[in-house]
Amino acid sequence: MSQIRGTAGYHLGNQNPFGGPGSAEGSSDPSPLDTIRTYTSKIEDYLDTYSQPVKPYFPAIGRFLIVVTFIEDAVRIVTQWSDQLVYLNEFRHIPRGLTHLFLFVNVIAMLSCSTLVIIRKHPEIAVGGLVGVVITQALGYGLIFDLNFFLRNLSVMGGLLMVLSDSWVRTKFAPAGLPQLDEKDRKMYFQLAGRVLLIFLFVGFISVSKDKWSVSRVFVSIIGLVACVMVVVGFKAKWSAVLLVLILSIFNLVVNNFWTLHPHHPHKDFAKYDFFQILSIVGGLLLLANMGPGQFSVDEKKKVY
């Protein structure tokens, strides 16, 4: 209560009954965090207002973008089948029969599980299958110790966890021999894990990329890093996710423009692979912007206190 009745004539209106600073004194010098909250709240209001026409489609767009890298990978394996067999057999020394089985299983798993994600059917099976594809491909193609590949795929798996948490509703889940766990509880744990994993792509962009540093890259890296931290702790997470979507989308179009390269250019496949992987991470960020950071976040704690 900002004023106590009957004390106005004695200049006691701003006193705190518990001996602390008065309300006027306490509010005269807002903290930097309060200032950030004020500005980001205004930005969130604008985003909510102007995104209303497309917001209902965010979940469907996000799910499609998350799995688009798996669909592209399946198409690439089929169209480059003989090249894939030669690489696995001659460079990875995998027996010829196993190379056919490896590629066939990967293609079927990627196409079927991606379809299940898009149509929101059996999400646990779909996400588990796609995570299995990421792990088996890392082992099969010898990329398990490639740091850039590792960070990018952590981000992709973060997007898959967001798909999983988005699909759960409040029903009971009780594995045999374990106490019951409300799906709302599962959802908040997976949302936290998904938020943390999603930002690893940007960490890789800052720490692993071999491109030369420029003023623009430093500026974008600082803004992106701040947004990543805000996503992880869940502070203005929706606004931060939208900011990362914009940064990654522009970066993707400018840097990974594979359609401008000659069909036989040696870097065309790499640029195409990077392009679709970033699209998948953008999809995960769109799901985050749509459903929020979950209960393990600063945004939710503010509602409680």
XYZ file of C-alpha atoms in Angstrom:
305
model
C 0.000 0.000 0.000
C 1.645 3.242 -1.137
C -0.007 5.521 1.457
C -1.272 4.931 4.993
C -4.650 6.570 5.680
C -4.420 9.603 7.977
C -0.641 10.216 7.692
C -0.482 12.592 4.716
C -0.129 15.690 6.901
C 2.889 14.231 8.701
C 4.802 13.234 5.534
C 4.582 9.574 6.490
C 2.931 8.373 3.310
C 6.117 6.882 1.771
C 7.349 5.112 4.877
C 7.595 1.355 4.918
C 5.925 -0.140 8.030
C 8.739 -2.714 8.201
C 11.521 -0.125 8.359
C 12.745 -0.478 4.756
C 12.902 2.211 2.086
C 9.656 3.826 1.054
C 7.948 2.992 -2.213
C 8.946 6.232 -3.899
C 12.555 5.781 -2.836
C 12.620 2.135 -3.912
C 11.137 2.847 -7.340
C 13.106 5.995 -8.178
C 16.115 4.043 -9.429
C 14.927 0.987 -11.419
C 17.407 -1.814 -11.858
C 18.817 -2.666 -15.322
C 16.804 -5.913 -15.230
C 13.563 -3.951 -14.718
C 14.465 -1.698 -17.643
C 15.106 -4.726 -19.879
C 11.797 -6.244 -18.787
C 9.953 -3.037 -19.646
C 11.360 -2.798 -23.167
C 11.070 -6.526 -23.927
C 7.473 -6.539 -22.636
C 6.615 -3.821 -25.144
C 8.316 -5.785 -27.924
C 6.433 -8.941 -26.896
C 3.152 -7.002 -27.029
C 3.942 -5.865 -30.575
C 4.931 -9.399 -31.584
C 1.737 -10.860 -30.104
C -0.357 -8.257 -31.912
C 1.192 -8.631 -35.359
C 1.697 -12.419 -35.216
C -1.930 -13.233 -34.420
C -2.887 -14.134 -38.033
C -0.080 -16.720 -38.347
C 0.340 -17.802 -34.714
C -2.149 -20.720 -34.993
C 0.096 -22.177 -37.711
C 3.344 -21.917 -35.693
C 3.163 -25.511 -34.309
C 2.608 -27.082 -37.749
C 5.308 -24.927 -39.381
C 7.705 -25.655 -36.507
C 7.188 -29.427 -36.688
C 7.705 -29.452 -40.455
C 10.883 -27.369 -40.257
C 12.304 -29.581 -37.501
C 12.081 -32.717 -39.660
C 12.889 -31.097 -43.011
C 16.613 -31.877 -42.598
C 15.779 -35.585 -42.211
C 13.559 -35.528 -45.307
C 16.295 -33.811 -47.324
C 18.857 -36.295 -46.037
C 16.680 -39.246 -47.070
C 16.202 -37.782 -50.570
C 19.949 -37.129 -50.865
C 20.813 -40.725 -49.898
C 18.392 -42.099 -52.482
C 19.622 -39.794 -55.276
C 23.294 -40.446 -54.402
C 22.914 -44.111 -53.496
C 26.002 -45.394 -55.334
C 28.234 -42.609 -53.977
C 27.044 -43.355 -50.444
C 27.818 -47.056 -50.869
C 31.321 -46.339 -52.156
C 32.087 -43.982 -49.267
C 30.826 -46.363 -46.583
C 32.562 -49.365 -48.111
C 35.912 -47.921 -49.195
C 36.470 -45.124 -46.675
C 34.557 -46.379 -43.632
C 35.399 -50.055 -44.358
C 31.847 -51.266 -43.736
C 31.065 -54.587 -45.496
C 29.041 -54.157 -48.685
C 25.936 -55.962 -47.448
C 25.796 -53.882 -44.288
C 26.145 -50.648 -46.254
C 22.918 -51.409 -48.168
C 21.122 -52.271 -44.925
C 22.470 -49.181 -43.163
C 21.267 -46.816 -45.882
C 17.913 -48.552 -46.342
C 17.077 -48.495 -42.622
C 18.103 -44.836 -42.340
C 15.948 -43.768 -45.290
C 12.875 -45.661 -44.026
C 13.345 -44.388 -40.463
C 13.786 -40.757 -41.538
C 10.785 -40.696 -43.874
C 8.399 -42.608 -41.606
C 9.353 -40.831 -38.372
C 9.276 -37.409 -40.059
C 5.776 -38.141 -41.320
C 4.670 -39.112 -37.797
C 6.070 -35.849 -36.400
C 4.239 -33.762 -39.022
C 0.876 -35.460 -38.440
C 1.402 -35.603 -34.620
C 1.053 -39.366 -34.303
C 3.095 -41.548 -31.919
C 5.499 -38.712 -31.012
C 7.610 -40.847 -28.647
C 8.304 -43.404 -31.387
C 8.927 -40.711 -34.005
C 11.332 -38.665 -31.877
C 13.122 -41.790 -30.633
C 13.584 -43.001 -34.206
C 15.009 -39.679 -35.399
C 17.378 -39.416 -32.430
C 18.508 -42.952 -33.280
C 19.173 -41.849 -36.874
C 21.342 -38.951 -35.664
C 23.415 -41.300 -33.474
C 23.803 -44.080 -36.059
C 24.788 -41.633 -38.800
C 27.388 -40.043 -36.521
C 28.888 -43.486 -35.967
C 28.463 -44.749 -39.540
C 29.953 -41.695 -41.235
C 32.682 -41.210 -38.619
C 31.478 -37.789 -37.475
C 31.126 -38.583 -33.796
C 34.239 -36.524 -32.916
C 33.482 -33.634 -35.275
C 32.690 -30.775 -32.854
C 30.706 -28.731 -35.375
C 28.583 -31.751 -36.322
C 28.144 -32.608 -32.645
C 26.920 -29.123 -31.648
C 24.570 -28.831 -34.617
C 22.992 -32.187 -33.913
C 22.580 -31.364 -30.240
C 20.493 -28.405 -31.420
C 18.486 -30.653 -33.752
C 17.806 -33.020 -30.849
C 16.732 -30.001 -28.791
C 14.138 -29.286 -31.458
C 12.968 -32.903 -31.316
C 12.541 -32.611 -27.540
C 10.390 -29.523 -28.129
C 8.242 -31.627 -30.490
C 7.856 -34.216 -27.754
C 6.905 -31.711 -25.050
C 4.495 -29.958 -27.438
C 2.652 -33.237 -28.030
C 2.010 -34.078 -24.374
C -1.174 -33.218 -22.542
C -2.116 -33.661 -18.914
C -2.542 -37.402 -18.668
C -0.962 -39.820 -16.323
C 2.220 -41.630 -17.231
C 3.404 -44.432 -14.982
C 6.200 -46.756 -16.171
C 6.216 -50.155 -14.471
C 7.668 -50.021 -10.977
C 7.928 -46.209 -10.907
C 5.693 -43.659 -9.187
C 3.171 -41.826 -11.328
C 4.450 -38.811 -13.203
C 2.032 -36.261 -14.584
C 2.720 -35.462 -18.239
C 2.767 -31.813 -17.261
C 5.831 -32.624 -15.146
C 7.468 -34.494 -18.021
C 6.703 -31.585 -20.300
C 8.519 -29.016 -18.178
C 11.645 -31.206 -17.882
C 11.755 -31.797 -21.629
C 11.092 -28.122 -22.349
C 14.090 -27.220 -20.182
C 16.308 -29.797 -21.919
C 15.067 -28.667 -25.338
C 15.791 -25.001 -24.553
C 19.330 -25.792 -23.448
C 20.115 -27.985 -26.469
C 18.654 -25.569 -29.016
C 21.295 -22.919 -28.367
C 24.288 -25.162 -29.135
C 24.105 -24.263 -32.825
C 24.865 -20.654 -31.967
C 27.659 -21.756 -29.646
C 29.147 -23.650 -32.596
C 28.729 -20.619 -34.844
C 30.741 -18.499 -32.385
C 33.418 -20.968 -31.291
C 33.905 -23.458 -34.139
C 33.376 -21.460 -37.318
C 36.591 -20.839 -39.273
C 35.282 -17.701 -40.983
C 37.132 -14.450 -40.368
C 35.784 -12.222 -37.621
C 34.301 -8.903 -38.687
C 32.530 -6.055 -36.902
C 29.151 -7.308 -38.116
C 29.881 -10.866 -37.015
C 30.976 -9.692 -33.555
C 27.806 -7.597 -33.243
C 25.519 -10.442 -34.318
C 27.386 -12.906 -32.090
C 26.963 -10.709 -29.007
C 23.234 -10.195 -29.631
C 22.742 -13.884 -30.403
C 24.697 -14.970 -27.329
C 22.579 -12.728 -25.086
C 19.420 -14.150 -26.676
C 20.749 -17.702 -26.142
C 21.338 -17.046 -22.446
C 17.819 -15.603 -22.158
C 16.402 -18.725 -23.834
C 18.296 -21.062 -21.489
C 17.217 -19.310 -18.277
C 13.731 -18.697 -19.647
C 13.827 -14.895 -19.340
C 11.661 -13.344 -22.066
C 12.163 -16.662 -23.834
C 9.485 -16.101 -26.498
C 11.000 -12.777 -27.552
C 14.510 -14.238 -27.498
C 13.414 -17.230 -29.590
C 11.888 -14.936 -32.231
C 15.104 -12.878 -32.288
C 17.178 -16.042 -32.851
C 14.774 -17.133 -35.603
C 15.395 -13.835 -37.415
C 19.189 -13.991 -36.957
C 19.477 -17.625 -38.062
C 17.122 -17.147 -41.024
C 19.121 -14.198 -42.368
C 22.396 -16.026 -41.747
C 21.042 -19.107 -43.518
C 19.965 -17.196 -46.620
C 23.216 -15.230 -46.861
C 25.779 -17.936 -46.003
C 24.175 -21.268 -46.966
C 22.709 -20.177 -50.318
C 23.431 -23.520 -51.997
C 21.073 -22.716 -54.904
C 23.604 -20.169 -56.190
C 26.391 -22.764 -56.472
C 27.166 -24.832 -59.554
C 25.647 -28.370 -59.414
C 29.144 -29.870 -59.274
C 30.584 -27.352 -56.815
C 32.429 -29.267 -54.038
C 30.721 -27.269 -51.268
C 27.166 -27.447 -52.619
C 26.161 -30.519 -50.592
C 27.717 -29.090 -47.423
C 25.896 -25.776 -47.843
C 22.646 -27.618 -48.545
C 23.104 -29.814 -45.464
C 23.823 -26.783 -43.256
C 20.848 -24.903 -44.705
C 18.335 -27.599 -43.808
C 19.869 -28.228 -40.385
C 19.461 -24.572 -39.475
C 15.860 -24.757 -40.710
C 15.298 -27.595 -38.246
C 16.629 -25.512 -35.366
C 14.478 -22.573 -36.471
C 11.510 -24.944 -36.247
C 12.397 -25.795 -32.656
C 12.639 -22.097 -31.800
C 9.225 -21.500 -33.365
C 7.744 -24.178 -31.102
C 9.433 -22.499 -28.136
C 8.008 -19.108 -29.154
C 4.549 -20.684 -29.442
C 4.326 -22.649 -26.182
C 6.696 -20.726 -23.935
C 9.673 -21.848 -21.853
C 7.808 -24.005 -19.312
C 7.795 -23.909 -15.534
C 11.581 -24.093 -15.087
C 12.100 -20.501 -16.213
C 12.386 -16.946 -14.966
C 9.229 -16.008 -16.875
C 7.139 -18.548 -14.957
C 8.731 -17.677 -11.607
C 7.722 -14.051 -12.127
C 4.097 -15.154 -12.382
C 4.393 -16.951 -9.034
C 6.083 -14.119 -7.141
